[in-house]
XYZ file of C-alpha atoms in Angstrom:
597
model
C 22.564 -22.940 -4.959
C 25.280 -22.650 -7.814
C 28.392 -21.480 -6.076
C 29.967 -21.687 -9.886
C 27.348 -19.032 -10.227
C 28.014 -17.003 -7.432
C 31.981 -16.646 -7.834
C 31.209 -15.587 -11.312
C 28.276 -13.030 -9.735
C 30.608 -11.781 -7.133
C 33.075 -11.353 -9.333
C 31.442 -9.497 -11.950
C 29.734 -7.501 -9.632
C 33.083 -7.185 -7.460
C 36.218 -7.615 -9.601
C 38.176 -6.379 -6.853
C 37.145 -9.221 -4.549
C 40.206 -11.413 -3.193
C 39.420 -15.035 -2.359
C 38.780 -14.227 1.547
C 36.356 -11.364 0.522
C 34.280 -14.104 -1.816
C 34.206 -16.400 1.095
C 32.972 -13.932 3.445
C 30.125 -13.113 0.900
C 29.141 -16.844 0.058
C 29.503 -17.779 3.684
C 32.039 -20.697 2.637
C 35.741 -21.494 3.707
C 38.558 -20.056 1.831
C 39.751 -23.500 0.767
C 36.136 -24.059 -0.856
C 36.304 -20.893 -2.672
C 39.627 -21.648 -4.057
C 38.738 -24.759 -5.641
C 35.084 -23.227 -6.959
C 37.309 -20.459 -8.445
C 39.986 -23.390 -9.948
C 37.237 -25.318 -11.407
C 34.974 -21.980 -12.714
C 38.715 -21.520 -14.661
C 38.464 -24.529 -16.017
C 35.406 -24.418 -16.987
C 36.583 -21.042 -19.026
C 34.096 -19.080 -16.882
C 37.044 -16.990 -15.141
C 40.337 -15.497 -15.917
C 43.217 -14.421 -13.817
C 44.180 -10.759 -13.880
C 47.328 -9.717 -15.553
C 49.295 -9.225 -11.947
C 47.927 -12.869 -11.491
C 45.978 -11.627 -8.413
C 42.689 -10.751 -9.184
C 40.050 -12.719 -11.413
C 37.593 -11.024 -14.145
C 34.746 -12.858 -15.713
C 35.233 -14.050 -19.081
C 32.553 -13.909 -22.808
C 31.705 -17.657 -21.279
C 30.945 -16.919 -17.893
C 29.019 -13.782 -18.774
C 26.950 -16.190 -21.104
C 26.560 -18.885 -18.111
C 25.965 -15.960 -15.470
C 23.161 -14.852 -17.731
C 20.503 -17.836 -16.948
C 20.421 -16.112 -13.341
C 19.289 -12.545 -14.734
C 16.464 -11.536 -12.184
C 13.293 -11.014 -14.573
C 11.982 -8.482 -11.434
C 10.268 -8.293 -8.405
C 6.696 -9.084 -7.039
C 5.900 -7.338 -3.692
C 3.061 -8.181 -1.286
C 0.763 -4.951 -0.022
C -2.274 -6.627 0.110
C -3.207 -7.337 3.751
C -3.915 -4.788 6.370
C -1.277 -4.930 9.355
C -3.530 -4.774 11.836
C -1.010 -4.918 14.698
C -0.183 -1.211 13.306
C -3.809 0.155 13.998
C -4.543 3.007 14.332
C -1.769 4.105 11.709
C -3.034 1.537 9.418
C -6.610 2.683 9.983
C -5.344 5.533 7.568
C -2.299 4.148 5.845
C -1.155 0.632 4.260
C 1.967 -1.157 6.685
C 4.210 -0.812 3.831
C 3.377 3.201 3.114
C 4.432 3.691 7.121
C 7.831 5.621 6.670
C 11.036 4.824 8.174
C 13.488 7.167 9.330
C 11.980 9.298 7.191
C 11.399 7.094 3.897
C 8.016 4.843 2.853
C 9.132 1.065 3.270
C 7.922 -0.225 0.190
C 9.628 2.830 -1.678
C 12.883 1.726 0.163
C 12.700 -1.633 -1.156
C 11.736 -0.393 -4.839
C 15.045 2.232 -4.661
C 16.613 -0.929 -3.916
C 15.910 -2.845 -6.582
C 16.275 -0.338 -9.282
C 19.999 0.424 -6.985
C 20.615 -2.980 -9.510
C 18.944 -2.538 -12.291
C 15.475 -4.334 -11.742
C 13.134 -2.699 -13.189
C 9.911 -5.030 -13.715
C 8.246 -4.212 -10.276
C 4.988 -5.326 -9.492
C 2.674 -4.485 -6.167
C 0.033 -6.450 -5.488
C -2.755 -4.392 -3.433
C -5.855 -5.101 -1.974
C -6.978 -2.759 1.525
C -6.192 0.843 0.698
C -5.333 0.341 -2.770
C -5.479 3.907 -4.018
C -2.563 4.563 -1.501
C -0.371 2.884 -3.785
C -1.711 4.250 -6.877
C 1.043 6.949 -6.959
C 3.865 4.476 -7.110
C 3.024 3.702 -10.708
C 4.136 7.623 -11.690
C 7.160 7.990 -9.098
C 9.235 4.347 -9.768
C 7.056 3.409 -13.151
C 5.688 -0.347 -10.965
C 2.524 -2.152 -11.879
C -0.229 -2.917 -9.604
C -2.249 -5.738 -9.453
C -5.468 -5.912 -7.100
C -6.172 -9.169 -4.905
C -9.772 -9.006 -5.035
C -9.874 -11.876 -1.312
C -7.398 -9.502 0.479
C -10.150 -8.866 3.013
C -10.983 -13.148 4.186
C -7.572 -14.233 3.074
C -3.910 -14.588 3.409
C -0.894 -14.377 0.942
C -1.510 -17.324 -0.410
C -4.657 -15.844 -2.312
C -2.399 -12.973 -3.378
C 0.715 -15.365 -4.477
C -1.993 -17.150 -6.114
C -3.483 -14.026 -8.167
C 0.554 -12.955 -9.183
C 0.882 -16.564 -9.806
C 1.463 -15.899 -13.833
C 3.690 -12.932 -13.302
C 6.379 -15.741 -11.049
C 5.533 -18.669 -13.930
C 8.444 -18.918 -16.107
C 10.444 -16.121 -14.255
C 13.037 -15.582 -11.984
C 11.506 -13.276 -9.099
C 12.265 -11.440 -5.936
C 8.815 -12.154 -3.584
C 8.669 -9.418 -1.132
C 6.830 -8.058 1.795
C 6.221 -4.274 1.113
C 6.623 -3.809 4.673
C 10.084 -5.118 5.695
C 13.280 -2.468 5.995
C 16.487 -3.814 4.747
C 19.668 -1.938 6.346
C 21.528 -2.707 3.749
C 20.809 -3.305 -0.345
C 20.426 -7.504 -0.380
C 19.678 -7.589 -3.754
C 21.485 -8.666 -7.049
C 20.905 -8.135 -11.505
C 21.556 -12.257 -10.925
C 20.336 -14.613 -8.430
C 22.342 -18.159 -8.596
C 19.244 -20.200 -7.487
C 16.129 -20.238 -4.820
C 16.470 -18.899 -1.147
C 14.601 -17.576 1.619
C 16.041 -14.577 3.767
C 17.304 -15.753 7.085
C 18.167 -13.970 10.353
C 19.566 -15.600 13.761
C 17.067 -15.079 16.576
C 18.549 -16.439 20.160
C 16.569 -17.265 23.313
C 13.221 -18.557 22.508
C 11.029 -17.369 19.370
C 7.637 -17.574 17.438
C 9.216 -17.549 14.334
C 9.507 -19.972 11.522
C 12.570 -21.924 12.379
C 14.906 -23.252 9.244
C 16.439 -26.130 9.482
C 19.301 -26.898 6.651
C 21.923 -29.247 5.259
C 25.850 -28.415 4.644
C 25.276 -27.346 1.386
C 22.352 -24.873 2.605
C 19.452 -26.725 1.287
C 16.304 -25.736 4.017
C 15.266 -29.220 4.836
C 12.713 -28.481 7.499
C 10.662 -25.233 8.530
C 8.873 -25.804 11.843
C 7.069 -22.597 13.731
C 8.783 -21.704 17.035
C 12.003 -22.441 18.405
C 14.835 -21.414 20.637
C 18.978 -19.922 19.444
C 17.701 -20.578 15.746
C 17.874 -19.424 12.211
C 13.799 -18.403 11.058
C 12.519 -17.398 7.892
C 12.975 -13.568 7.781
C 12.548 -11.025 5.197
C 12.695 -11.129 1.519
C 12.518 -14.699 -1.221
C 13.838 -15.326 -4.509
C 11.673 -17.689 -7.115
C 13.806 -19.338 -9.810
C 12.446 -20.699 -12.783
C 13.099 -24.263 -11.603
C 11.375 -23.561 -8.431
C 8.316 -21.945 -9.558
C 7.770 -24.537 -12.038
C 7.656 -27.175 -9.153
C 5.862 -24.821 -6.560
C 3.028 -23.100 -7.955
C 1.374 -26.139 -8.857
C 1.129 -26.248 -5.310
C 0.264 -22.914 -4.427
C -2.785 -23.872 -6.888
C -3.499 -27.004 -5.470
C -3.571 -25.647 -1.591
C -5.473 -22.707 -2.749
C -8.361 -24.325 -4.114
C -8.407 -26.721 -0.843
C -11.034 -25.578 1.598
C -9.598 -24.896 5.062
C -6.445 -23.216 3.303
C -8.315 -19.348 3.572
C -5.670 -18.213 6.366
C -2.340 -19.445 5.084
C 0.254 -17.885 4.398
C 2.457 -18.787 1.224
C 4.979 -19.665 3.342
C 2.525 -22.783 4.895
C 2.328 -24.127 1.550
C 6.320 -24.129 0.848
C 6.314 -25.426 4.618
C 4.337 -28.348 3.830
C 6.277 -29.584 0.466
C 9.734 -28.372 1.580
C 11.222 -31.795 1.133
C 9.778 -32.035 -2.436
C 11.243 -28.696 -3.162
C 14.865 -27.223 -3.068
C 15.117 -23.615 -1.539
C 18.342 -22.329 0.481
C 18.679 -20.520 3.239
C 20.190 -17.065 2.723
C 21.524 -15.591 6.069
C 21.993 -12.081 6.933
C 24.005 -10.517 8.960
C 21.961 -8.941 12.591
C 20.647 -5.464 12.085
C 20.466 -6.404 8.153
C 16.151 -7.098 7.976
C 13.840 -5.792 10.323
C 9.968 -6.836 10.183
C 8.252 -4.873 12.465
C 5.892 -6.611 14.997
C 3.978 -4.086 15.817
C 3.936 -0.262 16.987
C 6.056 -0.853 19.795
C 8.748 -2.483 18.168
C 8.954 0.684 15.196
C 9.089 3.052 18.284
C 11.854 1.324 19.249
C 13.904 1.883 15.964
C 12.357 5.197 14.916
C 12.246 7.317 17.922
C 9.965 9.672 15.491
C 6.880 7.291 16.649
C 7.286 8.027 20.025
C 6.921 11.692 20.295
C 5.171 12.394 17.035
C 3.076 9.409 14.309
C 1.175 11.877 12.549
C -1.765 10.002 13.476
C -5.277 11.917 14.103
C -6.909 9.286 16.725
C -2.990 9.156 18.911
C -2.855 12.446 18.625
C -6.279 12.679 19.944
C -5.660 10.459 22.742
C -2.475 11.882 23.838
C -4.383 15.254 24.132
C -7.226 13.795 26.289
C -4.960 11.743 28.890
C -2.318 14.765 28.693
C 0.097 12.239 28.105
C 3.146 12.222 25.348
C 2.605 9.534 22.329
C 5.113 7.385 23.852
C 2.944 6.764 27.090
C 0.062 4.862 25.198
C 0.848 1.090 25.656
C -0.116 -2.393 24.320
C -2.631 -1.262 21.217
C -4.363 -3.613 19.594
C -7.105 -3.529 16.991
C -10.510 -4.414 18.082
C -12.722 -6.784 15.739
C -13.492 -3.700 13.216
C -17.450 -2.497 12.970
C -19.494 -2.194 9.992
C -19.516 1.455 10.949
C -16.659 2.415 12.625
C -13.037 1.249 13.492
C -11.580 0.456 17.453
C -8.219 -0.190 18.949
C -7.494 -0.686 22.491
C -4.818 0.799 24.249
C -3.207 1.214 27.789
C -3.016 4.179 29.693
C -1.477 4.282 32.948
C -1.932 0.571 33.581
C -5.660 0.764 32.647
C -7.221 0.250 28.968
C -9.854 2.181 27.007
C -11.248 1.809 23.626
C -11.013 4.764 21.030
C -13.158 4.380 18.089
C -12.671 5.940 14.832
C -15.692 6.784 12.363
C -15.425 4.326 9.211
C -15.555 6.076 5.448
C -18.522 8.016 4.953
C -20.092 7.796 8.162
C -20.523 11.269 8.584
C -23.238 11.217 6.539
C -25.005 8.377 8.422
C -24.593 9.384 12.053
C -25.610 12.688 13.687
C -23.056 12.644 16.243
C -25.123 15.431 18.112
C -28.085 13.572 18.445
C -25.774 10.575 19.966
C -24.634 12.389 22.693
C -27.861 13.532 23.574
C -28.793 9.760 23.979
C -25.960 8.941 26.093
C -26.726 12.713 28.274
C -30.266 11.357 28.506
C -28.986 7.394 29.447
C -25.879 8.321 31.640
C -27.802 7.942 35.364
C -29.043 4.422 34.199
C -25.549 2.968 34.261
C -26.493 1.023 31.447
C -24.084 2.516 28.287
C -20.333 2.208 28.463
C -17.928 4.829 30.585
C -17.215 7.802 27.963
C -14.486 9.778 28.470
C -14.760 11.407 25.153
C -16.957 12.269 22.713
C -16.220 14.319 19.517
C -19.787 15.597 18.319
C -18.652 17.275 14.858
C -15.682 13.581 14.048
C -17.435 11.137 16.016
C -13.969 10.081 17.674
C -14.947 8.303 20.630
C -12.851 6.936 23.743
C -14.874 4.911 26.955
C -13.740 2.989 29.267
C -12.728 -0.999 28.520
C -14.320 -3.307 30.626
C -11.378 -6.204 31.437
C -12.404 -9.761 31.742
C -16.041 -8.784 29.770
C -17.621 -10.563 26.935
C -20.297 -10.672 24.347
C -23.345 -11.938 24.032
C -23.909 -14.998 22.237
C -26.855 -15.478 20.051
C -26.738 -19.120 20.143
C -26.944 -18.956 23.848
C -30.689 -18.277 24.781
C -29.890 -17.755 28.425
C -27.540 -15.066 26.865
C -30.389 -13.842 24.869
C -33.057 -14.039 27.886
C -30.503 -11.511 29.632
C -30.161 -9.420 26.269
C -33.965 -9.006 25.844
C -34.543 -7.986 29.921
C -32.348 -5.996 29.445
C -33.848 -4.405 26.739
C -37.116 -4.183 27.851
C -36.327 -3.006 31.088
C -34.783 0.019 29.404
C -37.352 0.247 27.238
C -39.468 0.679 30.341
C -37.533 4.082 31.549
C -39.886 5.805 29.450
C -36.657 8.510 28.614
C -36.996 10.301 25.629
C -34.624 12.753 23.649
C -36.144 15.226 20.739
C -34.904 13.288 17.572
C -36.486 9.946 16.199
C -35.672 6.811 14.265
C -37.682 7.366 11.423
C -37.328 4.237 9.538
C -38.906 5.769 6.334
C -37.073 8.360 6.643
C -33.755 6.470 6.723
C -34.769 4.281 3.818
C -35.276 7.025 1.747
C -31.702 8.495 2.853
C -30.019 5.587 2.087
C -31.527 5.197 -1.250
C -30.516 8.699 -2.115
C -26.788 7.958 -1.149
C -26.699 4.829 -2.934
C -27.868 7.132 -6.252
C -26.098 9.461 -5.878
C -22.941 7.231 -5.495
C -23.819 5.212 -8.074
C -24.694 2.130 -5.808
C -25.237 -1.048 -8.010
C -29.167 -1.927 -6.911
C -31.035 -4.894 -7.189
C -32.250 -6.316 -10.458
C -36.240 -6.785 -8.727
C -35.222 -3.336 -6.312
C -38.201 -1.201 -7.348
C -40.803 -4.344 -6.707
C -39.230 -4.992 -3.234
C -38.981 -0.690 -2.054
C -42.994 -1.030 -3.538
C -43.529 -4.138 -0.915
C -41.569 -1.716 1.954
C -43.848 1.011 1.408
C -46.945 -1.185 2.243
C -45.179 -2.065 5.418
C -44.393 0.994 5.972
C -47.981 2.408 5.481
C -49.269 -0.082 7.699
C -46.772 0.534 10.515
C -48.581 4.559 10.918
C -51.804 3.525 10.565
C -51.227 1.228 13.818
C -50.127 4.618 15.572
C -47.862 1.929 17.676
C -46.236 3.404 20.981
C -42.447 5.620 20.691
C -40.031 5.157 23.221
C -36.045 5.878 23.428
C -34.956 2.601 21.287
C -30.906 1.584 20.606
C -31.447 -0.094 17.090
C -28.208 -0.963 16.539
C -29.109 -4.068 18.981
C -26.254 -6.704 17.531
C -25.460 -9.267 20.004
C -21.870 -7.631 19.885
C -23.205 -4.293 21.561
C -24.370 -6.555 24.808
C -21.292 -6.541 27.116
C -21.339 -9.572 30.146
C -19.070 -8.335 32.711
C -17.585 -10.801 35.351
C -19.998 -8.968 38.062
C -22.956 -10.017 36.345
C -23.515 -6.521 34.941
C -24.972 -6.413 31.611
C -23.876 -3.095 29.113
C -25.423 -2.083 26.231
C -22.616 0.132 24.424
C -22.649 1.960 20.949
C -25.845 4.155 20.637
C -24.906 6.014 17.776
C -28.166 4.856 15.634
C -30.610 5.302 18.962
C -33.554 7.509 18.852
C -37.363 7.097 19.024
C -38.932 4.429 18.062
C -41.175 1.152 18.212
C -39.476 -0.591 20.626
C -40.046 -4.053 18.722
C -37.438 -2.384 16.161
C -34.659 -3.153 18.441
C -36.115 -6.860 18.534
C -36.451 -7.269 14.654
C -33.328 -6.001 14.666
C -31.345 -8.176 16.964
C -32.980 -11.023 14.966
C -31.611 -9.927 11.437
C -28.034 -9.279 12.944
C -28.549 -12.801 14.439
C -29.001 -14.183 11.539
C -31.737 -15.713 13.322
C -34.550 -18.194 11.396
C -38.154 -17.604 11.698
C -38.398 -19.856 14.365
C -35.522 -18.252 16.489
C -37.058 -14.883 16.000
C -40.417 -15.766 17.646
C -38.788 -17.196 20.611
C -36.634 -14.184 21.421
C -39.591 -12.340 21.037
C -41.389 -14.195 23.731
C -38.413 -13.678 25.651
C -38.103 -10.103 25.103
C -42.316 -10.228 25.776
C -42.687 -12.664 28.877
C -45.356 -14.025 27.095
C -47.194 -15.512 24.143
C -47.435 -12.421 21.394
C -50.444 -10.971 20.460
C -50.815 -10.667 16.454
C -49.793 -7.347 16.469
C -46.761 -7.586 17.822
C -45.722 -10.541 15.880
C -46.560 -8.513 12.710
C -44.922 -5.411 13.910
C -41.428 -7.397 14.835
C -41.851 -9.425 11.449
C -42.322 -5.981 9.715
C -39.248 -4.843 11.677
C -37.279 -7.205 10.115
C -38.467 -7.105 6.779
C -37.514 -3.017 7.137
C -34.647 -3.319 8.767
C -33.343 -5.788 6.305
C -34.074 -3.638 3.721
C -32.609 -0.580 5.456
C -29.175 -2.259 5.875
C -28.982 -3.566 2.449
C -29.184 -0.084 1.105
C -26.673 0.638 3.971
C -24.507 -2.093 2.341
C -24.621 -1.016 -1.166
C -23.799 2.853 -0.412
C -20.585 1.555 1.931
C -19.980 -0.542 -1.693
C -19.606 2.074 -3.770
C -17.219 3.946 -1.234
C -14.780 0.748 -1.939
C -16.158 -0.695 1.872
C -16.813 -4.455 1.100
C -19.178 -6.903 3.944
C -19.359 -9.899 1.542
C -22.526 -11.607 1.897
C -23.891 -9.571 4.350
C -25.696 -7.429 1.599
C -28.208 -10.324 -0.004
C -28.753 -11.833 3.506
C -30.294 -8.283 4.629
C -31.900 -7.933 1.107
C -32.949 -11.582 1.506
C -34.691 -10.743 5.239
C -36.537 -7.882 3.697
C -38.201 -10.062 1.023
C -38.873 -13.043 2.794
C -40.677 -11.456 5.827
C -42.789 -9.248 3.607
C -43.962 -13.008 2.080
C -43.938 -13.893 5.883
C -46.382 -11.345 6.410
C -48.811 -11.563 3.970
C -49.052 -15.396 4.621
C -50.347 -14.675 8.225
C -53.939 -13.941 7.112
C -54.228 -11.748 9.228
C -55.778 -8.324 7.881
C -52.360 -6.573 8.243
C -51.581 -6.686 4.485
C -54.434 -5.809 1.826
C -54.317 -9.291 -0.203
């Protein structure tokens, strides 16, 4: 850091300032600032005032002051806070307001508060949220397209030619500064610090006399950690960003922050430490922690599914505990949360599911299902949303697909079910649903395959084939993922979510557990025999094959609609499309009269 600098930044920023005043700002003795000011005189940078007490900056020190001129700001919005759920289920972390006012429009008041203009947001989840920031404060937004399966070094990475050459602020949109931190000139590189005492998880600074950060080590007790905003010189960026490139482009690096990179090179680099005051920068942890500060969250978020659940349990806003976000659905969205010392799950229909999901016909299944014991505990079930809270089952898992004892208990399960002989009035009509789904993705726009028409011709002779067998219709769950089995410590095997069930083959919901599997052809015939108790008979092996084959197709077109509603699955779209094609080929290779050759 160039304290030269700073006494002529302090001073031209506060001409007022009296030598204890600029040693209170640049955290230095009063002796040190006297000789920095004797020497910035000498160097012609400073004058004394006419009563011989104060100090104004002089044409020279203006001129030398000027290499520090902030170019502007680059703040991070990408990610999707998912310690905030459910606010962030509808809103971006750094949109949440604040006493009132949006965080990231805090910090941009802020910066233009000194004149920097030059603002750029990087988005990724919820970008449209942020679109209106471009009209109100006149910033620039830039998408990270690997905000979904990546940290901030991706979107430091992406911004990387907006820091080259530049000196930059690099902010988090969603960090509240008390007080306005920021300067026209910055005298060279620093990371915000704050003092944490008793033990912390933070990232720990260690530094020299002169300020230098030497070390950066995660954890810590009575410590100095990395905390709030950075500033990016020139120099620095010059030196780092090579870096930033080099970790990037290093597989393993998906899930680090920038901050891991600049952790692993810090004694190549030179950063300072910048420390604030307490009270001065607050990153909020999670929703407890902005309850805490903003007593608004505690009575009143302005969130549909809190709202919801606070009506339910009869219970004020403040009296639901220890939320967390649940790994999110391909359908929906989940957090769990505490009530009263126990935990539930509230789910939360994803975008545009009400026009895949007949929420009327999925309570039916679970009025028809409830005596089994078989579903999860629902306390609440919203048949025109789909808003959803059951019970959580502590100390249960999953079922694991590589785990064929799992899967043994998975497909007696099923078949035991299957075996009720229940029924409800409305079916899975896989035709039906294909042609839905193709319709949406139309309609929408969906981007379909270049050999699509070839492929829906190869579904319709499956399809055709599949009613002339006249094949047996019972109550079937469909959406049979591995993830809807539940193990709980008594043994007890669940099978939750039943939101696609209806009538249907009942080797649908074994094609379909193999597809969501990912299972091989190979894998797929033994859980069939395990589902079966027994060697197939050709039918059945063509039905399940055909099963997949649909079902892949089914969710591809599934895939492609949720696309063109701005809902990304990465790969998952060609594997399903990939299914559909390859167990048509599957089929016709069997030779066994079910496909005309």
């Amino acid at each position: 850091m160039d304290r030269i600098g700073l006494i002529c930044r302090t001073i031209r920023e506060h001409p007022e300032s009296t030598q204890r005043d600029l040693a209170a700002e640049m955290n230095l003795s009063v002796g040190s600032v006297n000789s920095y000011i004797k020497e910035a005189i000498a160097l012609g940078y400073l004058e004394t005032g006419s009563d011989k007490h104060g100090y104004s900056l002089t044409e020279s020190g203006q001129i030398y002051l000027d290499q520090y001129r902030v170019d502007g700001a680059l703040i991070l919005a990408a990610g999707f806070g998912s310690r905030f759920v459910p606010l962030t289920f509808e809103t971006p972390k750094g949109l949440l307001e604040v006493f009132g006012e949006r965080m990231v429009e805090r910090q941009i008041r802020q910066l233009h508060e000194v004149g920097i203009s030059d603002i750029t947001v990087v988005v990724g989840y919820l970008k449209e949220k942020f679109e209106y920031l471009t009209d109100k404060y006149g910033v620039k937004l830039l998408y990270n397209p690997e905000y979904s399966h990546k940290n901030t070094i991706a979107t430091v990475y992406h911004a990387r030619e907006l820091l080259r050459g530049r000196n930059m602020y690099v902010l988090a949109s969603d960090n509240w500064m008390r007080n306005n931190l920021y300067h026209a000139w910055e005298c060279g590189s620093w990371y915000a610090s704050s003092y944490m005492k008793g033990e912390t998880s933070e990232w720990v600074l260690t530094y020299n006399k002169k300020g230098r950060i030497t070390d950066v080590t995660v954890g810590g007790r009575d410590a100095w950690v990395m905390y709030g905003p950075a500033f990016f010189s020139r120099a620095f960026s010059e030196r780092f960003l090579p870096m930033i490139e080099e970790s990037y482009q290093t597989p393993g690096t998906e899930q680090f922050y920038w901050e891991t990179v600049l952790m692993h090179h810090i004694d190549e680099l030179e950063i300072d430490i910048n420390r604030q005051p307490a009270r001065q920068i607050y990153e909020f942890e999670n929703l407890e922690e902005l309850r805490e500060f903003d007593p608004r969250y505690q009575k009143h978020s302005d969130n549909q599914a809190l709202e919801l659940v606070a009506q339910v349990f009869q219970i004020p806003e403040a009296d639901i505990h220890d939320i967390r976000c649940l790994k999110s659905g391909m359908t929906n969205q989940s957090f769990l949360f505490q009530v009263g010392g126990k935990h539930y799950i509230c789910r939360i229909p994803g975008k545009g599911t009400s026009l895949l999901i007949n929420r009327r016909q999925e309570a039916a299944v679970y009025d028809v299902i409830r005596p089994l014991g078989l579903a999860e505990q629902i306390l609440y079930l919203d048949q025109e949303t789909g808003y959803k809270i059951s019970e959580y089952y502590e100390g249960s898992r999953n079922a694991d697909a590589a785990n064929w004892d799992d899967m043994a208990k998975c497909m007696s399960t099923l078949h035991r079910f299957h075996d009720t002989a229940l029924t409800v009035k409305h079916r899975f009509d896989i035709r039906e649903r294909i042609d839905f789904y193709e319709n949406l993705c139309m309609a929408h726009h969906g981007t379909l395959f270049e050999d699509y028409h070839m492929v829906r011709g190869w579904m319709n002779e499956l399809m055709d084939r599949m009613d002339e067998l006249h094949r047996p219709q019972v109550l079937s769950h469909i959406d049979s993922n591995v993830d809807n089995f539940l193990f709980l410590p008594d043994g007890t095997v669940k099978l939750i979510d039943w939101e696609y069930s209806g009538m249907c083959d009942p080797l649908m919901d074994i094609g379909m557990c193999a597809i969501y599997s990912y299972y091989t052809e190979a894998d797929a015939d033994h859980l069939l025999r395990l589902y079966l108790g027994r060697e197939p008979e050709a039918e059945e092996t063509f039905v399940t094959y055909a099963c997949m084959a649909l079902g892949g197709f089914l969710w591809s077109l599934w895939a492609v609609y949720k696309s063109a509603l701005g809902v990304e699955f990465g790969d998952y779209t060609l594997i399903m499309y990939r299914y559909a094609k390859t167990y048509y080929r599957k089929i016709r290779s069997l030779s066994n009269g079910y496909i005309r050759q």
